Amino acid sequence: MFREFKKEVEQVLKEALEKASYESKRPELEESEHADISSRVAFLLAQAYKKSPAIIAADIVNHIQIPAENTLISDAAAVGPYINFRVNDSYFHKTLQQLKEGTETETTRGEKGKVIIEHTSANPDGPLHIGHLRNAIIGDVLVRVLKRAGYDVETHYYVNDMGRQIAVVVWGAERIAFDETKKADHAVADVYIAANRMVEENSDLLKDVGELMRKYEAGDAAVVKKYETVVNKCLSGIQASLQRLNIRHDLFVWESEFVRGGAVKEVIEALKQSGNIKFDGSAILLKLEGIEKALVIQRTDGTSLYTARDLAYHRWKSSTSDRIIDVFGKDHELVSQQLTKALEILRVKAPEFVIFEFVSLPTGSLSTRAGRYISVDELIEKIEERAYKEVEKRREDLDEVKKREIAREVGIGALRYDMVKVSPDKHITFDFEDALDIEKKGAPFIQYSHARACSILRTAEARGFGVTDYDAPVSLLTERSEKELIKKLSKLEYVVEEATTALKPHLLAKYARELAESFNLFYKYCPVLNAEDELRKPRLVLVDAAKTVLSDVLHLLGAEAPEEM
RNA sequence: GGGCGUGUGGCCUAGUUAGGACAUGGCGGCAGCCUCCUAAGCUGCAAAUCACGGGUUCAAAUCCCGUCACGCCCGCCA
C-alpha cells in the first residue's frame, strides 16, 4: 500500500507545484521519521525563486488539494522547509484488507518477463566453501525477490568443466580411488588436492593433463565419459549442500556444450565480421574499447578459451530472456567489463552484474587447491548443532524430531541471514565463532516473532474466538505500536521493488528485522487474547496479517517460518 | 604503476545512486522488566573528530580534489 500512497503524494504534490507556479523535476520524496513521507522540494526551489524554503513550503502546502474521497492521504503540513504527508484511516484499512488472502498479488506471476540469473557456479573440483556460499545466498535471495516482483525467473549454474583444474581431477581419478565413504564433492576434492600435488612435483605429468584437455575439447568419447563421471559426482555433492540451504537451480549449463555445439565458433566468426579482431600468429585477439589489453579469444593452437565460451553462453542467454543477471565475485569484475564490451560488439544485450566482495578467513584468502577453506557442509553441521542446543535449552517439552526440525530451520535461517544482511560490496572476514553465534537480531529473531504470532492465533482458536474476521473495525487500532506495525506491513511490496531494481538483497534483510521489531513492540504493549471482545477482533486481524508478512519475508530470505520454536 | 571497491562508537553494520530535520541497528558493557498471548523478547544508560586534509554549498557520512590504510584484478587460467 505504501507504493500507492507514494504515487498519490507525487501526484498531489505535482499538481500543487503547478498551481503555485513552481517548477521542479523531482518531488524529492523521502521516508522520514517525522512523517509517513516527506518532501524537501522547497530546498531546491529556494535558490531559483529567491525565497526562503520555509515560505515556499508553506506556499506549496496552501495549494495542495487532497482528493475528497478514495485517497490514502490524511494531510500535508509544512514543517519549516519540509512538507510532511501522513496517511489516513483508509490506508490502514486497505493495508489489512490486502493481506486478507495472503500477499500474493496479481503481479506475482511472470508478467514482467523472463530473467535468467546465474549464481554459485563453483568449479566442480570440490565442495562449496564460504566464498561460494555468499554468492549462492545473494543469488538465491535475488531469485526469490525477482519472482515475487513478477518476473519469470530461470536459475543457472554455469559448470566450468573445461578448465585445467577439472582435467587434473580427471587425471587424478585415473590413478587414485575416490573415498566412497565420503560425501561425493569432498571425495573429489581429496583427489584434486592429491593429484595437484603430484603434478606440481613432477611437471612432466602436465603433458598428460594437457592431453586430456585436448581430447575433451575434441570430443573423444572415452574421455568425455570420464569427465562426465567426475563432474557429475562433484555436482551431486554440491547440489546436496545447496538443497540443505533451500537453494536449487533450474539448469546446469556445461561450458563444453558451447564448444562442441559450435556456438563458440559462431561467436568468433561474428566477432571477425565486426572488424575488432586482430591476430597474433594464429591466436585471435579482440580489441575492446576503453580496455588497454586486447582479449585473447582463441589460443595459438586453435583451442578455445574461457572468454569465448562465456561469450557464447551469454549470447545464448540473451536470445532467450528479457533480463540477464550474473552474480560474480569481485575477482571477476574485469571479466564482467570485458564481457559487456564484447557483447556490445556482438550487438547483444549485456547482463547486469551483482558483484560481491570477497570472503576471507582470519588466516588468509580461501583456496580449494591448497585445502584452505571451510566447507559449507561443515558450517551447516556446526550451526545446526548449535541451534539444537539453543532449542533444547528452551523447549524440553518438545520431542526429539520436532527439536531437530526447529534447529535445522533456525540454523539455516541464521546462516543465510548472516550472509545476506551486509551489503555485497563489503569485504567479509569470516569468523567461525561469530557465525555460529545465533545472533539476536538475525533470522531467529524474525522467526521468533512469527512463532509468537502463530501462538496467539493457535490459542485464539483453542479458546473458541472463531476465525479471524477481516471485517472487524480496524479503526479501533489506535495504539502507536499498532499503527506502526500496519505501516511496516504496508511496505513489503515497496521493499521488494527497491531490492529488485537496485539488485540489493540486503534491503530485504533490513526490512525483515524492522518488521519483527514492530511486531515485538505490538506484542509487548497490546494484549490480544485478553483484550475486550471488540478490540480483540481487529487485533487478531493484525496478528494474522503480521504472520502472513513475516512468513513471506522469511521465505523471501530463503528461511523457513516455524510455527513454534 | 593502472583499475575497481572498502574505511562510520571497543567490535560489526545501515545510510552514499538522487546532499537537507537529533547518523540505523546489532554485539560487548552497565542498570532494569516474566501473578499477563513463548524473555530467541522488551525498557533505559554509557559509548562516533562518519579514515585524514582541502574544496563546493544556506546545508556534506553523502558531491569534487588530494593523501593514507586494507582487499581484489591487470594470464594464449577459469
XYZ file of C-alpha atoms (C1' of nucleotides) in Angstrom:
643
model
C 0.000 0.000 0.000
C 2.969 2.299 0.577
C 3.749 2.320 -3.136
C 0.231 3.547 -3.880
C 0.492 6.168 -1.164
C 3.785 7.421 -2.525
C 2.405 7.630 -6.041
C -0.590 9.572 -4.867
C 1.571 12.006 -2.931
C 3.698 12.519 -6.012
C 0.599 13.343 -7.996
C -0.882 15.680 -5.412
C 2.424 17.432 -4.974
C 2.891 17.816 -8.686
C -0.493 19.472 -9.015
C 0.229 21.824 -6.131
C 3.566 22.832 -7.650
C 1.836 23.674 -10.896
C -0.838 25.696 -9.196
C 1.709 27.610 -7.175
C 3.768 28.101 -10.352
C 6.866 26.293 -9.267
C 8.880 24.034 -11.476
C 10.738 21.066 -10.130
C 11.959 17.966 -11.899
C 11.619 15.736 -8.901
C 9.199 15.566 -5.986
C 12.150 14.956 -3.625
C 10.214 12.498 -1.544
C 11.872 10.537 1.185
C 10.834 8.348 4.024
C 11.138 10.167 7.275
C 10.593 9.677 10.952
C 8.715 12.955 11.086
C 6.016 11.909 8.674
C 4.900 8.994 6.574
C 6.567 10.596 3.649
C 8.282 13.913 3.352
C 9.271 16.243 0.548
C 12.265 18.547 0.627
C 11.405 20.089 -2.706
C 11.280 23.562 -1.122
C 15.041 23.459 -0.643
C 15.582 23.000 -4.337
C 13.239 25.776 -5.289
C 14.656 28.259 -2.786
C 17.542 29.367 -4.957
C 15.710 29.646 -8.230
C 12.840 31.591 -6.737
C 14.942 33.526 -4.225
C 12.662 32.851 -1.313
C 13.254 31.016 1.909
C 12.474 27.290 1.791
C 10.030 27.633 4.666
C 7.982 30.214 2.810
C 7.943 28.109 -0.320
C 6.938 25.024 1.643
C 4.054 26.897 3.224
C 3.049 28.258 -0.147
C 3.015 24.791 -1.706
C 1.022 23.358 1.161
C -1.597 26.067 0.641
C -2.023 24.833 -2.896
C -2.220 21.180 -2.025
C -5.614 19.654 -2.594
C -6.191 16.254 -1.169
C -8.971 14.413 -3.004
C -12.247 14.313 -1.112
C -12.547 10.565 -1.390
C -10.690 7.485 -2.421
C -7.445 8.828 -1.080
C -4.728 7.485 1.177
C -3.523 10.882 2.332
C -4.735 12.356 5.562
C -2.982 15.700 5.456
C 0.026 17.684 4.328
C 1.797 20.148 6.547
C 4.741 22.458 6.179
C 7.217 21.985 8.970
C 9.860 24.567 8.361
C 11.194 23.790 4.891
C 9.742 20.278 4.803
C 6.385 19.203 3.521
C 5.127 16.282 5.532
C 2.397 13.928 4.425
C 0.562 11.471 6.581
C -1.621 8.515 5.793
C -5.306 8.372 6.633
C -7.512 5.694 8.188
C -8.350 4.109 4.909
C -4.641 3.413 4.394
C -4.675 1.180 7.449
C -7.889 -0.465 6.447
C -6.754 -1.173 2.909
C -3.389 -2.479 4.004
C -5.010 -5.126 6.152
C -7.672 -5.934 3.582
C -4.982 -6.605 1.049
C -3.406 -9.130 3.365
C -6.648 -10.985 3.836
C -5.887 -13.530 1.163
C -2.154 -13.536 1.705
C 0.231 -11.232 -0.029
C 0.451 -12.773 -3.471
C -0.664 -10.037 -5.781
C -1.645 -10.166 -9.395
C 1.835 -9.068 -10.420
C 3.339 -12.187 -8.929
C 3.163 -14.445 -11.950
C 5.776 -13.766 -14.523
C 4.255 -10.794 -16.266
C 7.377 -8.692 -16.091
C 9.146 -11.003 -18.475
C 11.823 -13.592 -18.182
C 15.029 -13.128 -16.275
C 17.917 -15.565 -16.252
C 20.041 -15.374 -13.173
C 23.322 -17.205 -12.832
C 24.779 -17.779 -9.415
C 27.066 -20.085 -7.416
C 28.742 -21.680 -10.464
C 31.559 -23.090 -8.336
C 34.091 -25.190 -10.208
C 33.273 -28.873 -9.821
C 36.568 -29.703 -8.150
C 35.395 -29.852 -4.564
C 32.714 -28.858 -2.081
C 31.290 -25.382 -1.716
C 33.140 -23.169 0.699
C 32.055 -19.980 2.397
C 33.024 -17.799 -0.569
C 30.643 -19.732 -2.790
C 28.090 -19.515 -0.004
C 27.926 -15.746 -0.245
C 27.436 -15.980 -3.979
C 24.748 -18.645 -3.651
C 22.782 -16.835 -0.992
C 22.918 -13.403 -2.589
C 21.829 -15.075 -5.815
C 19.068 -17.106 -4.270
C 17.562 -14.185 -2.377
C 17.541 -12.225 -5.626
C 15.820 -15.125 -7.346
C 13.103 -15.132 -4.730
C 12.686 -11.377 -4.759
C 12.545 -11.225 -8.551
C 9.898 -13.932 -8.639
C 7.941 -12.023 -6.087
C 8.251 -8.838 -8.103
C 6.616 -10.566 -11.051
C 9.439 -11.995 -13.126
C 9.571 -15.409 -14.657
C 12.928 -16.492 -13.267
C 15.251 -19.175 -14.574
C 18.247 -20.054 -12.417
C 21.503 -21.196 -13.963
C 24.564 -22.891 -12.553
C 27.336 -22.480 -15.103
C 29.586 -25.523 -14.918
C 33.207 -24.834 -15.746
C 34.083 -28.289 -16.943
C 36.816 -27.299 -19.389
C 39.362 -25.800 -17.055
C 42.733 -27.225 -16.216
C 41.703 -27.975 -12.661
C 38.969 -30.324 -13.819
C 41.449 -32.056 -16.080
C 43.657 -32.512 -13.046
C 40.799 -34.145 -11.181
C 40.022 -36.439 -14.110
C 43.690 -37.290 -14.429
C 43.842 -37.977 -10.695
C 40.742 -40.126 -10.768
C 42.501 -42.461 -13.168
C 45.135 -43.134 -10.533
C 43.528 -42.503 -7.164
C 40.354 -44.127 -5.936
C 37.574 -41.919 -4.577
C 36.859 -42.399 -0.919
C 33.343 -43.742 -1.225
C 32.630 -43.260 2.448
C 32.811 -39.523 1.962
C 30.285 -37.125 0.508
C 30.914 -37.035 -3.234
C 32.220 -33.474 -3.546
C 34.585 -33.963 -0.632
C 35.932 -37.154 -2.184
C 36.546 -35.218 -5.406
C 38.416 -32.522 -3.513
C 40.701 -35.141 -1.938
C 41.621 -36.442 -5.363
C 42.066 -32.934 -6.698
C 44.402 -31.898 -3.911
C 46.444 -35.097 -4.155
C 46.644 -35.035 -7.949
C 47.564 -31.387 -7.912
C 50.450 -32.129 -5.591
C 51.699 -34.884 -7.883
C 51.551 -32.601 -10.885
C 53.324 -29.820 -9.059
C 56.137 -32.132 -8.013
C 56.609 -33.572 -11.458
C 55.922 -31.158 -14.258
C 56.238 -33.917 -16.891
C 52.804 -35.022 -15.803
C 51.375 -31.762 -17.103
C 51.602 -33.231 -20.577
C 49.121 -35.941 -19.583
C 46.752 -33.316 -18.246
C 47.075 -31.254 -21.401
C 46.386 -34.334 -23.465
C 43.171 -34.911 -21.535
C 42.064 -31.341 -22.158
C 42.691 -31.582 -25.894
C 40.808 -34.851 -26.166
C 37.904 -33.465 -24.140
C 37.603 -30.416 -26.349
C 37.783 -32.656 -29.414
C 35.001 -34.798 -28.021
C 36.918 -38.052 -27.557
C 34.124 -40.360 -26.385
C 36.085 -42.215 -23.716
C 37.486 -39.012 -22.236
C 34.116 -37.281 -22.294
C 32.720 -40.198 -20.355
C 35.429 -39.893 -17.708
C 34.810 -36.188 -17.379
C 31.097 -36.639 -17.043
C 31.536 -39.168 -14.281
C 33.810 -36.904 -12.287
C 31.901 -33.672 -12.831
C 28.551 -35.245 -12.092
C 29.919 -36.823 -8.982
C 31.061 -33.483 -7.690
C 27.881 -31.687 -8.728
C 25.735 -34.235 -6.941
C 27.536 -33.378 -3.709
C 27.257 -29.651 -4.348
C 23.571 -29.944 -5.101
C 23.009 -31.808 -1.873
C 24.624 -28.930 0.031
C 22.580 -26.355 -1.837
C 19.420 -28.261 -1.117
C 20.107 -28.071 2.603
C 20.301 -24.309 2.159
C 16.961 -24.223 0.309
C 18.674 -23.409 -2.960
C 18.011 -25.055 -6.282
C 18.970 -24.327 -9.860
C 16.725 -24.850 -12.838
C 19.579 -25.560 -15.197
C 23.174 -26.735 -15.023
C 24.816 -25.367 -18.129
C 28.104 -27.015 -19.067
C 30.728 -24.844 -20.735
C 31.689 -27.624 -23.088
C 28.242 -27.537 -24.682
C 29.181 -24.302 -26.377
C 32.383 -25.672 -27.798
C 31.063 -28.935 -29.132
C 27.728 -27.461 -30.158
C 29.555 -24.974 -32.395
C 28.381 -21.827 -30.621
C 31.924 -20.749 -29.816
C 32.918 -20.943 -33.477
C 29.891 -18.870 -34.407
C 30.761 -16.196 -31.860
C 34.342 -15.988 -33.066
C 33.082 -15.771 -36.628
C 30.700 -12.967 -35.701
C 33.496 -11.106 -33.956
C 35.694 -11.463 -37.025
C 32.941 -9.839 -39.059
C 32.835 -6.917 -36.647
C 36.346 -5.829 -37.536
C 37.539 -5.577 -33.931
C 39.747 -8.602 -34.299
C 43.471 -8.786 -34.602
C 45.774 -11.765 -34.962
C 48.916 -12.669 -33.094
C 50.327 -15.563 -35.037
C 47.394 -17.914 -35.181
C 45.917 -16.664 -31.930
C 42.850 -14.437 -32.152
C 42.522 -11.274 -30.075
C 39.606 -8.938 -29.556
C 40.127 -5.214 -29.185
C 37.861 -3.668 -26.596
C 37.061 -0.018 -26.227
C 38.498 1.524 -23.087
C 40.403 -1.602 -22.138
C 44.074 -1.451 -22.893
C 44.870 -5.074 -23.392
C 43.195 -6.969 -26.174
C 41.272 -10.002 -25.068
C 42.537 -13.345 -26.336
C 39.604 -15.404 -27.504
C 41.400 -18.275 -29.210
C 44.773 -19.830 -28.476
C 47.580 -20.259 -30.982
C 46.881 -23.991 -31.042
C 43.284 -23.274 -32.016
C 41.667 -24.407 -28.782
C 39.013 -22.299 -27.110
C 39.299 -20.085 -24.075
C 37.005 -19.373 -21.183
C 36.302 -15.901 -22.500
C 34.978 -17.136 -25.833
C 32.891 -19.833 -24.232
C 31.432 -17.297 -21.825
C 30.542 -15.041 -24.736
C 28.733 -17.880 -26.445
C 26.888 -18.648 -23.237
C 25.750 -15.048 -22.827
C 24.748 -14.707 -26.436
C 22.508 -17.684 -25.962
C 21.051 -16.369 -22.697
C 20.387 -13.055 -24.323
C 18.377 -14.634 -27.077
C 16.077 -16.402 -24.673
C 15.371 -13.833 -21.935
C 14.443 -10.224 -21.221
C 16.938 -9.642 -18.473
C 20.181 -11.381 -17.500
C 21.752 -11.198 -14.073
C 25.146 -12.618 -13.121
C 26.275 -12.880 -9.532
C 30.061 -12.618 -9.580
C 32.840 -12.310 -7.071
C 34.904 -9.143 -7.128
C 37.773 -11.026 -8.769
C 35.611 -11.324 -11.869
C 34.954 -7.639 -12.241
C 37.353 -7.084 -15.104
C 35.921 -10.128 -16.817
C 32.463 -8.668 -16.445
C 33.582 -5.443 -18.112
C 35.227 -7.290 -20.964
C 32.118 -9.368 -21.378
C 29.955 -6.268 -21.562
C 32.139 -4.644 -24.221
C 32.364 -7.797 -26.267
C 28.613 -8.308 -26.156
C 28.169 -4.725 -27.304
C 30.247 -5.572 -30.355
C 28.018 -8.552 -30.957
C 25.012 -6.249 -30.586
C 23.611 -8.397 -27.891
C 22.060 -7.397 -24.574
C 24.617 -7.422 -21.764
C 23.935 -8.827 -18.324
C 23.523 -6.860 -15.137
C 26.178 -7.800 -12.634
C 25.856 -8.198 -8.943
C 29.443 -8.061 -7.781
C 30.159 -9.043 -4.236
C 33.377 -8.551 -2.309
C 35.483 -11.371 -1.062
C 35.123 -13.567 1.949
C 38.415 -14.406 3.568
C 39.446 -16.312 6.648
C 41.350 -14.775 9.535
C 44.266 -16.891 8.291
C 44.135 -15.518 4.747
C 42.334 -15.993 1.488
C 40.439 -19.108 0.514
C 41.858 -21.808 -1.711
C 40.365 -25.152 -2.632
C 43.605 -26.305 -4.166
C 45.588 -25.610 -1.023
C 42.854 -27.192 1.050
C 42.424 -23.860 2.823
C 38.698 -23.420 3.126
C 35.749 -24.007 5.379
C 33.235 -26.136 3.601
C 29.593 -25.211 3.636
C 28.755 -28.698 4.876
C 30.937 -28.302 7.931
C 29.388 -24.929 8.616
C 25.847 -26.271 8.296
C 26.643 -29.181 10.617
C 28.031 -26.927 13.284
C 25.363 -24.281 13.115
C 22.542 -26.796 13.283
C 24.215 -28.374 16.268
C 24.490 -25.004 17.948
C 20.859 -24.239 17.166
C 19.849 -27.595 18.593
C 21.465 -26.719 21.902
C 19.507 -23.496 21.988
C 16.233 -25.274 21.267
C 16.955 -27.861 23.934
C 17.591 -25.156 26.465
C 14.224 -23.546 25.813
C 11.886 -26.332 24.821
C 12.454 -29.506 26.777
C 8.746 -30.178 26.276
C 9.171 -30.974 22.566
C 10.036 -34.368 21.189
C 13.372 -35.100 19.526
C 12.105 -34.931 15.929
C 10.486 -31.562 16.489
C 13.553 -30.165 18.189
C 15.754 -31.285 15.319
C 13.402 -29.744 12.807
C 13.355 -26.388 14.564
C 17.131 -26.486 14.980
C 17.537 -27.056 11.267
C 15.189 -24.220 10.365
C 16.748 -21.816 12.810
C 20.308 -22.794 11.916
C 19.875 -22.445 8.170
C 17.902 -19.246 8.629
C 20.635 -17.750 10.782
C 23.323 -18.755 8.323
C 21.512 -17.335 5.335
C 20.560 -14.129 7.089
C 24.112 -13.633 8.232
C 25.375 -13.834 4.667
C 22.767 -11.624 3.061
C 22.438 -8.897 5.674
C 25.568 -6.979 4.758
C 25.925 -5.011 1.587
C 27.592 -7.047 -1.202
C 30.397 -4.586 -1.554
C 31.683 -5.106 1.945
C 34.645 -7.361 2.345
C 33.993 -10.054 4.943
C 36.488 -11.760 7.191
C 34.710 -14.904 8.166
C 34.797 -15.752 11.819
C 33.521 -19.205 12.632
C 32.554 -18.375 16.187
C 30.683 -15.251 15.126
C 28.739 -17.159 12.511
C 27.737 -19.829 14.994
C 26.607 -17.248 17.492
C 22.926 -17.337 16.648
C 22.638 -13.615 16.528
C 19.906 -11.951 18.413
C 18.579 -9.766 15.652
C 19.150 -12.207 12.811
C 16.787 -14.710 11.279
C 15.912 -16.397 14.594
C 14.671 -13.033 15.851
C 12.300 -12.796 12.906
C 11.308 -16.426 13.132
C 10.594 -15.940 16.804
C 8.198 -13.096 16.085
C 6.450 -15.293 13.573
C 6.203 -18.116 16.100
C 4.691 -15.723 18.609
C 2.074 -14.625 16.109
C 1.249 -18.243 15.385
C 0.994 -18.946 19.073
C -1.572 -16.203 19.563
C -3.639 -17.436 16.646
C -3.463 -21.033 17.896
C -4.608 -20.054 21.366
C -7.363 -17.868 19.942
C -8.712 -20.824 18.069
C -8.424 -23.097 21.082
C -10.403 -20.614 23.138
C -13.098 -20.515 20.521
C -12.664 -16.933 19.374
C -13.601 -18.023 15.889
C -11.933 -17.391 12.552
C -10.112 -14.158 12.039
C -12.677 -11.611 10.991
C -11.188 -9.222 8.464
C -14.333 -7.106 8.589
C -13.618 -6.170 12.188
C -13.278 -2.395 12.589
C -9.636 -1.526 12.015
C -10.350 1.975 13.288
C -10.144 0.605 16.827
C -6.434 0.019 16.328
C -5.269 3.358 17.629
C -2.218 2.437 19.673
C 1.062 3.724 18.368
C 2.569 0.250 18.122
C -0.478 -0.961 16.201
C -0.252 1.818 13.664
C 3.490 1.437 13.272
C 3.096 -2.267 12.664
C 0.459 -1.762 9.979
C 2.633 0.823 8.273
C 5.502 -1.615 8.313
C 3.307 -4.333 6.818
C 2.324 -1.978 4.040
C 5.917 -1.624 2.888
C 6.728 -5.156 1.809
C 5.941 -4.607 -1.858
C 7.812 -1.350 -1.829
C 10.931 -3.008 -0.451
C 10.635 -5.856 -2.926
C 10.502 -3.351 -5.729
C 13.554 -1.483 -4.453
C 15.556 -4.657 -3.949
C 14.638 -5.757 -7.461
C 15.575 -2.608 -9.313
C 18.748 -1.918 -7.352
C 19.593 -5.623 -7.021
C 20.249 -5.181 -3.342
C 19.116 -8.232 -1.453
C 20.294 -6.889 1.884
C 17.399 -4.430 1.845
C 15.122 -7.381 2.449
C 17.137 -8.433 5.481
C 16.852 -4.971 6.932
C 13.127 -4.794 6.319
C 12.589 -8.196 7.904
C 14.381 -7.122 11.034
C 12.394 -3.901 11.294
C 9.148 -5.734 10.751
C 9.932 -8.151 13.565
C 10.835 -5.208 15.807
C 7.484 -3.598 15.084
C 5.675 -6.810 15.808
C 7.514 -7.311 19.081
C 6.532 -3.856 20.272
C 2.924 -4.504 19.402
C 3.150 -7.821 21.207
C 4.555 -6.118 24.245
C 2.064 -3.279 24.503
C -1.147 -4.664 23.051
C -2.608 -7.767 24.637
C -4.703 -9.641 22.111
C -6.317 -12.606 23.782
C -7.037 -10.685 26.957
C -8.417 -7.639 25.194
C -12.112 -6.895 25.264
C -14.188 -8.603 22.584
C -14.487 -5.568 20.343
C -10.789 -4.808 20.387
C -9.655 -8.412 20.229
C -11.192 -8.914 16.818
C -9.215 -6.281 14.920
C -6.099 -7.168 16.882
C -6.438 -10.760 15.767
C -6.660 -9.466 12.225
C -3.446 -7.560 12.751
C -1.716 -10.632 14.182
C -2.892 -12.714 11.266
C -1.709 -10.125 8.758
C 1.634 -9.794 10.510
C 2.041 -13.540 10.485
C 1.458 -13.542 6.731
C 4.044 -10.881 6.033
C 6.606 -12.282 8.461
C 6.242 -15.654 6.838
C 6.554 -14.136 3.379
C 9.617 -12.141 4.167
C 11.293 -15.134 5.767
C 10.617 -17.157 2.645
C 11.996 -14.354 0.513
C 15.170 -14.655 2.542
C 15.081 -18.392 1.947
C 14.437 -19.172 5.591
C 11.614 -21.271 6.984
C 8.880 -19.806 9.140
C 8.460 -22.218 12.056
C 5.091 -22.083 13.816
C 6.740 -22.624 17.146
C 10.242 -22.515 18.483
C 52.334 1.520 -11.831
C 46.911 1.398 -13.562
C 41.656 -0.053 -12.497
C 37.632 -1.295 -9.030
C 35.909 -1.454 -4.028
C 36.021 -0.577 1.236
C 37.304 2.775 5.680
C 31.017 5.056 10.281
C 31.113 4.275 18.875
C 35.747 -1.166 21.830
C 33.927 -4.797 17.586
C 30.328 -5.485 13.318
C 26.924 -2.652 10.400
C 22.632 0.815 7.701
C 22.579 5.233 5.237
C 26.446 7.374 -0.075
C 22.962 6.037 -6.789
C 19.044 11.263 -6.243
C 23.413 16.490 -0.363
C 18.936 18.503 3.998
C 15.148 17.759 10.292
C 18.611 14.788 16.594
C 23.822 9.184 11.797
C 20.480 2.975 11.507
C 20.711 -1.305 14.071
C 23.384 -5.234 16.416
C 27.498 -7.460 19.532
C 30.030 -6.455 24.005
C 29.442 -3.285 28.853
C 26.189 -1.223 32.801
C 21.015 -0.889 35.089
C 16.053 -2.812 34.924
C 11.297 -5.917 33.257
C 8.228 -12.782 33.450
C 0.864 -13.304 39.180
C -0.272 -11.023 31.820
C -0.744 -14.146 24.336
C 6.753 -18.155 24.016
C 12.285 -13.438 27.992
C 15.367 -16.398 20.951
C 11.516 -10.739 23.853
C 11.174 -5.553 25.967
C 12.995 -0.724 28.517
C 16.878 2.605 29.932
C 22.284 4.256 30.301
C 27.349 4.904 28.641
C 29.993 4.946 24.013
C 31.006 8.286 16.956
C 36.648 14.107 15.148
C 31.203 9.336 9.728
C 39.993 7.242 7.731
C 42.808 12.057 7.069
C 43.444 17.095 4.602
C 41.353 20.615 1.483
C 37.122 22.394 -1.629
C 31.833 23.307 -3.404
C 27.102 24.692 -0.784
C 22.446 28.215 3.107
C 23.428 22.741 4.235
C 28.341 17.247 3.253
C 28.838 10.465 6.036
C 26.724 11.592 1.056
C 29.419 15.702 -4.299
C 34.762 17.327 -6.120
C 40.323 17.203 -5.465
C 44.370 15.144 -2.806
C 46.554 11.689 0.936
C 46.787 7.195 3.800
C 45.289 2.037 5.033
C 43.154 -2.639 3.598
C 41.100 -6.168 -0.226
C 40.607 -7.747 -5.290
C 42.019 -7.501 -10.504
C 45.574 -6.249 -14.546
C 47.468 -14.807 -17.936
C 47.137 -17.828 -25.182
C 43.993 -19.761 -16.325
C 38.956 -20.387 -15.116
